[in-house]
PDB file of C-alpha atoms in Angstrom:
ATOM      1  CA  UNK A1046      -7.654  33.368  57.153  1.00 47.00           C
ATOM      2  CA  UNK A1047      -5.125  36.121  54.868  1.00 50.00           C
ATOM      3  CA  UNK A1048      -5.787  37.421  51.602  1.00 52.00           C
ATOM      4  CA  UNK A1049      -4.318  34.556  48.327  1.00 48.00           C
ATOM      5  CA  UNK A1050      -5.165  31.726  50.823  1.00 49.00           C
ATOM      6  CA  UNK A1051      -7.587  29.475  49.597  1.00 47.00           C
ATOM      7  CA  UNK A1052      -8.881  27.525  52.169  1.00 48.00           C
ATOM      8  CA  UNK A1053      -8.656  23.987  53.185  1.00 45.00           C
ATOM      9  CA  UNK A1054     -10.787  21.470  51.348  1.00 44.00           C
ATOM     10  CA  UNK A1055     -13.561  20.182  53.758  1.00 44.00           C
ATOM     11  CA  UNK A1056     -14.248  16.731  54.394  1.00 43.00           C
ATOM     12  CA  UNK A1057     -18.240  17.110  53.652  1.00 44.00           C
ATOM     13  CA  UNK A1058     -17.516  18.504  49.859  1.00 43.00           C
ATOM     14  CA  UNK A1059     -16.915  15.686  47.260  1.00 44.00           C
ATOM     15  CA  UNK A1060     -17.030  15.950  43.522  1.00 43.00           C
ATOM     16  CA  UNK A1061     -18.314  14.221  41.310  1.00 44.00           C
ATOM     17  CA  UNK A1062     -15.316  13.286  39.637  1.00 42.00           C
ATOM     18  CA  UNK A1063     -14.013  11.930  42.887  1.00 42.00           C
ATOM     19  CA  UNK A1064     -16.471   9.239  42.906  1.00 42.00           C
ATOM     20  CA  UNK A1065     -14.927   7.332  40.064  1.00 42.00           C
ATOM     21  CA  UNK A1066     -11.545   7.435  39.423  1.00 45.00           C
ATOM     22  CA  UNK A1067     -10.033   7.707  35.720  1.00 48.00           C
ATOM     23  CA  UNK A1068      -6.959   7.913  35.183  1.00 49.00           C
ATOM     24  CA  UNK A1069      -6.210  11.178  33.010  1.00 55.00           C
ATOM     25  CA  UNK A1070      -3.820   8.542  30.335  1.00 64.00           C
ATOM     26  CA  UNK A1071      -5.205   5.142  30.369  1.00 73.00           C
ATOM     27  CA  UNK A1072      -3.682   4.117  26.659  1.00 84.00           C
ATOM     28  CA  UNK A1073      -0.423   2.058  26.543  1.00 88.00           C
ATOM     29  CA  UNK A1074       0.334   0.584  23.161  1.00 89.00           C
ATOM     30  CA  UNK A1075       0.014  -2.848  25.090  1.00 91.00           C
ATOM     31  CA  UNK A1076      -3.646  -1.973  25.400  1.00 91.00           C
ATOM     32  CA  UNK A1077      -3.875  -0.630  21.671  1.00 90.00           C
ATOM     33  CA  UNK A1078      -2.512  -3.530  20.587  1.00 91.00           C
ATOM     34  CA  UNK A1079      -4.854  -5.833  22.803  1.00 92.00           C
ATOM     35  CA  UNK A1080      -7.968  -3.374  21.625  1.00 92.00           C
ATOM     36  CA  UNK A1081      -7.797  -3.731  17.997  1.00 90.00           C
ATOM     37  CA  UNK A1082      -6.816  -7.570  18.332  1.00 92.00           C
ATOM     38  CA  UNK A1083     -10.273  -8.020  20.148  1.00 93.00           C
ATOM     39  CA  UNK A1084     -12.140  -5.689  17.733  1.00 91.00           C
ATOM     40  CA  UNK A1085     -11.223  -6.769  14.255  1.00 88.00           C
ATOM     41  CA  UNK A1086     -11.855 -10.554  15.668  1.00 91.00           C
ATOM     42  CA  UNK A1087     -14.381  -9.788  16.037  1.00 90.00           C
ATOM     43  CA  UNK A1088     -15.222  -7.353  12.305  1.00 87.00           C
ATOM     44  CA  UNK A1089     -13.544 -10.636  11.009  1.00 86.00           C
ATOM     45  CA  UNK A1090     -16.679 -13.546  13.131  1.00 88.00           C
ATOM     46  CA  UNK A1091     -19.207 -10.794  11.982  1.00 86.00           C
ATOM     47  CA  UNK A1092     -18.326  -9.677   8.789  1.00 79.00           C
ATOM     48  CA  UNK A1093     -18.629  -6.660   8.954  1.00 78.00           C
ATOM     49  CA  UNK A1094     -16.247  -3.375   6.945  1.00 75.00           C
ATOM     50  CA  UNK A1095     -17.094  -0.820   9.250  1.00 79.00           C
ATOM     51  CA  UNK A1096     -14.892  -0.128  12.270  1.00 81.00           C
ATOM     52  CA  UNK A1097     -18.644   1.283  13.781  1.00 86.00           C
ATOM     53  CA  UNK A1098     -19.693  -0.833  16.421  1.00 89.00           C
ATOM     54  CA  UNK A1099     -22.857  -0.272  19.010  1.00 90.00           C
ATOM     55  CA  UNK A1100     -21.961   0.012  22.592  1.00 91.00           C
ATOM     56  CA  UNK A1101     -22.695  -3.867  23.569  1.00 92.00           C
ATOM     57  CA  UNK A1102     -19.768  -4.853  21.613  1.00 93.00           C
ATOM     58  CA  UNK A1103     -17.567  -1.802  23.790  1.00 93.00           C
ATOM     59  CA  UNK A1104     -18.812  -3.983  26.620  1.00 93.00           C
ATOM     60  CA  UNK A1105     -18.106  -7.001  25.947  1.00 94.00           C
ATOM     61  CA  UNK A1106     -14.261  -6.034  24.816  1.00 94.00           C
ATOM     62  CA  UNK A1107     -14.455  -3.851  27.712  1.00 93.00           C
ATOM     63  CA  UNK A1108     -15.011  -7.184  30.587  1.00 94.00           C
ATOM     64  CA  UNK A1109     -12.286  -9.384  27.870  1.00 94.00           C
ATOM     65  CA  UNK A1110      -9.771  -6.644  28.699  1.00 93.00           C
ATOM     66  CA  UNK A1111     -10.107  -6.406  32.374  1.00 94.00           C
ATOM     67  CA  UNK A1112     -10.173  -9.865  31.924  1.00 94.00           C
ATOM     68  CA  UNK A1113      -6.398  -9.753  30.581  1.00 92.00           C
ATOM     69  CA  UNK A1114      -5.424  -7.332  33.724  1.00 91.00           C
ATOM     70  CA  UNK A1115      -5.970  -3.655  31.794  1.00 91.00           C
ATOM     71  CA  UNK A1116      -7.853  -1.295  33.585  1.00 90.00           C
ATOM     72  CA  UNK A1117     -11.740  -1.370  34.094  1.00 90.00           C
ATOM     73  CA  UNK A1118     -12.965   1.425  30.314  1.00 90.00           C
ATOM     74  CA  UNK A1119     -16.145   2.792  30.241  1.00 91.00           C
ATOM     75  CA  UNK A1120     -18.146   2.376  26.831  1.00 89.00           C
ATOM     76  CA  UNK A1121     -17.458   5.724  25.506  1.00 92.00           C
ATOM     77  CA  UNK A1122     -13.934   5.549  26.548  1.00 92.00           C
ATOM     78  CA  UNK A1123     -13.062   2.388  24.086  1.00 93.00           C
ATOM     79  CA  UNK A1124     -15.223   3.698  21.477  1.00 93.00           C
ATOM     80  CA  UNK A1125     -13.906   6.760  21.383  1.00 93.00           C
ATOM     81  CA  UNK A1126     -10.389   5.469  21.685  1.00 92.00           C
ATOM     82  CA  UNK A1127     -10.797   3.012  18.950  1.00 89.00           C
ATOM     83  CA  UNK A1128     -12.514   6.145  16.571  1.00 90.00           C
ATOM     84  CA  UNK A1129      -8.385   7.539  17.190  1.00 90.00           C
ATOM     85  CA  UNK A1130      -6.948   4.158  16.001  1.00 88.00           C
ATOM     86  CA  UNK A1131      -8.911   4.279  13.035  1.00 85.00           C
ATOM     87  CA  UNK A1132      -8.562   7.550  12.104  1.00 85.00           C
ATOM     88  CA  UNK A1133      -4.553   6.956  12.708  1.00 83.00           C
ATOM     89  CA  UNK A1134      -4.945   3.976   9.984  1.00 78.00           C
ATOM     90  CA  UNK A1135      -6.521   5.825   7.814  1.00 73.00           C
ATOM     91  CA  UNK A1136      -4.502   8.671   7.769  1.00 69.00           C
ATOM     92  CA  UNK A1137      -1.252   6.129   7.308  1.00 69.00           C
ATOM     93  CA  UNK A1138      -2.159   3.784   4.539  1.00 65.00           C
ATOM     94  CA  UNK A1139      -3.841   7.190   3.164  1.00 63.00           C
ATOM     95  CA  UNK A1140       0.637   9.041   3.109  1.00 66.00           C
ATOM     96  CA  UNK A1141       1.845   5.483   2.643  1.00 69.00           C
ATOM     97  CA  UNK A1142       2.749   4.884  -0.918  1.00 75.00           C
ATOM     98  CA  UNK A1143       1.196   1.586  -2.553  1.00 75.00           C
ATOM     99  CA  UNK A1144       4.525  -1.184  -3.537  1.00 76.00           C
ATOM    100  CA  UNK A1145       3.676  -1.804  -7.294  1.00 85.00           C
ATOM    101  CA  UNK A1146       5.130  -5.121  -8.802  1.00 89.00           C
ATOM    102  CA  UNK A1147       4.373  -6.696 -11.877  1.00 90.00           C
ATOM    103  CA  UNK A1148       2.436  -8.980  -9.842  1.00 92.00           C
ATOM    104  CA  UNK A1149       0.319  -6.202  -8.274  1.00 90.00           C
ATOM    105  CA  UNK A1150      -0.513  -4.650 -10.863  1.00 89.00           C
ATOM    106  CA  UNK A1151      -1.750  -8.102 -13.004  1.00 90.00           C
ATOM    107  CA  UNK A1152      -4.182  -8.256  -9.820  1.00 91.00           C
ATOM    108  CA  UNK A1153      -5.262  -4.688 -10.497  1.00 90.00           C
ATOM    109  CA  UNK A1154      -5.942  -5.355 -14.293  1.00 87.00           C
ATOM    110  CA  UNK A1155      -7.984  -9.044 -12.555  1.00 89.00           C
ATOM    111  CA  UNK A1156     -10.087  -6.840 -10.495  1.00 89.00           C
ATOM    112  CA  UNK A1157     -10.687  -4.060 -13.029  1.00 86.00           C
ATOM    113  CA  UNK A1158     -11.520  -6.680 -15.753  1.00 84.00           C
ATOM    114  CA  UNK A1159     -14.132  -8.531 -12.995  1.00 85.00           C
ATOM    115  CA  UNK A1160     -15.333  -4.887 -12.921  1.00 84.00           C
ATOM    116  CA  UNK A1161     -15.921  -4.398 -16.833  1.00 81.00           C
ATOM    117  CA  UNK A1162     -18.211  -7.494 -16.325  1.00 78.00           C
ATOM    118  CA  UNK A1163     -20.359  -5.970 -13.814  1.00 80.00           C
ATOM    119  CA  UNK A1164     -20.786  -2.911 -15.138  1.00 75.00           C
ATOM    120  CA  UNK A1165     -18.453  -0.523 -13.635  1.00 71.00           C
ATOM    121  CA  UNK A1166     -17.395   1.405 -15.931  1.00 73.00           C
ATOM    122  CA  UNK A1167     -18.415   5.010 -17.785  1.00 69.00           C
ATOM    123  CA  UNK A1168     -17.846   6.121 -20.742  1.00 59.00           C
ATOM    124  CA  UNK A1169     -14.137   6.699 -20.941  1.00 63.00           C
ATOM    125  CA  UNK A1170     -13.074   5.170 -17.250  1.00 74.00           C
ATOM    126  CA  UNK A1171     -14.400   2.607 -14.318  1.00 80.00           C
ATOM    127  CA  UNK A1172     -16.620   4.421 -12.164  1.00 82.00           C
ATOM    128  CA  UNK A1173     -15.073   4.766  -8.636  1.00 82.00           C
ATOM    129  CA  UNK A1174     -16.385   2.667  -6.976  1.00 85.00           C
ATOM    130  CA  UNK A1175     -13.517  -0.214  -9.876  1.00 87.00           C
ATOM    131  CA  UNK A1176     -11.294   1.269  -7.959  1.00 89.00           C
ATOM    132  CA  UNK A1177     -12.640   0.666  -4.200  1.00 89.00           C
ATOM    133  CA  UNK A1178     -13.231  -2.658  -4.866  1.00 89.00           C
ATOM    134  CA  UNK A1179      -9.650  -2.894  -6.831  1.00 90.00           C
ATOM    135  CA  UNK A1180      -7.893  -1.571  -3.835  1.00 90.00           C
ATOM    136  CA  UNK A1181     -10.023  -3.684  -1.797  1.00 90.00           C
ATOM    137  CA  UNK A1182      -9.039  -6.796  -4.098  1.00 90.00           C
ATOM    138  CA  UNK A1183      -4.774  -5.959  -3.589  1.00 90.00           C
ATOM    139  CA  UNK A1184      -5.001  -5.690   0.139  1.00 86.00           C
ATOM    140  CA  UNK A1185      -6.601  -9.334   0.299  1.00 89.00           C
ATOM    141  CA  UNK A1186      -4.047 -10.379  -1.693  1.00 88.00           C
ATOM    142  CA  UNK A1187      -1.383  -8.924   0.267  1.00 86.00           C
ATOM    143  CA  UNK A1188      -0.794  -4.919  -1.950  1.00 86.00           C
ATOM    144  CA  UNK A1189      -0.744  -2.644  -0.174  1.00 83.00           C
ATOM    145  CA  UNK A1190      -3.257   0.254  -2.246  1.00 85.00           C
ATOM    146  CA  UNK A1191      -5.433   3.410  -1.899  1.00 86.00           C
ATOM    147  CA  UNK A1192      -8.479   3.557  -4.649  1.00 87.00           C
ATOM    148  CA  UNK A1193      -6.775   6.850  -6.154  1.00 89.00           C
ATOM    149  CA  UNK A1194      -3.555   4.995  -6.169  1.00 89.00           C
ATOM    150  CA  UNK A1195      -5.174   1.952  -7.925  1.00 89.00           C
ATOM    151  CA  UNK A1196      -7.200   4.557 -10.508  1.00 90.00           C
ATOM    152  CA  UNK A1197      -3.619   6.045 -11.017  1.00 89.00           C
ATOM    153  CA  UNK A1198      -1.459   3.398 -11.561  1.00 90.00           C
ATOM    154  CA  UNK A1199      -4.478   2.012 -14.255  1.00 87.00           C
ATOM    155  CA  UNK A1200      -3.799   4.906 -15.806  1.00 86.00           C
ATOM    156  CA  UNK A1201      -0.500   4.731 -16.272  1.00 86.00           C
ATOM    157  CA  UNK A1202      -0.908   1.481 -17.651  1.00 81.00           C
ATOM    158  CA  UNK A1203      -3.326   1.002 -20.135  1.00 79.00           C
ATOM    159  CA  UNK A1204      -1.664   4.045 -21.984  1.00 78.00           C
ATOM    160  CA  UNK A1205       1.391   1.861 -22.296  1.00 74.00           C
ATOM    161  CA  UNK A1206      -1.275  -0.860 -23.275  1.00 69.00           C
ATOM    162  CA  UNK A1207      -2.763   1.377 -26.074  1.00 60.00           C
TER     163      UNK A1207
END
């Protein structure tokens, strides 16, 4: 054999990766949507606020996705993709502008008054949990807001109330 030429692969040599053909990029927007819908449904049914699930949830998710015609993906791939989707969601929410209307401000004040009743109040301001709870409350009412945005808005609104 001349130098620089590669030998032809033999029929007896097999690699471990050849045994399980996994597409290098199986993710499509449709698959992402199906994965997100399934896991959001699980979160709603279990009344879970976390984005972390056990392996059995991803196993069931994989079976549901296969039944819908998507490729059979392992738990690890589904979990990693879910983490990436969550990371992207968090980045989008963090950079999004809050939509402050009179109604949103009223909901913010309502949430913070409730927080004061729960003793989530320090000497001169609310504790951070109060703003987190207020942001969740606003989100449940259809308004986009992070806890940092809720705090900044409260500081501005409270100065107007003084």
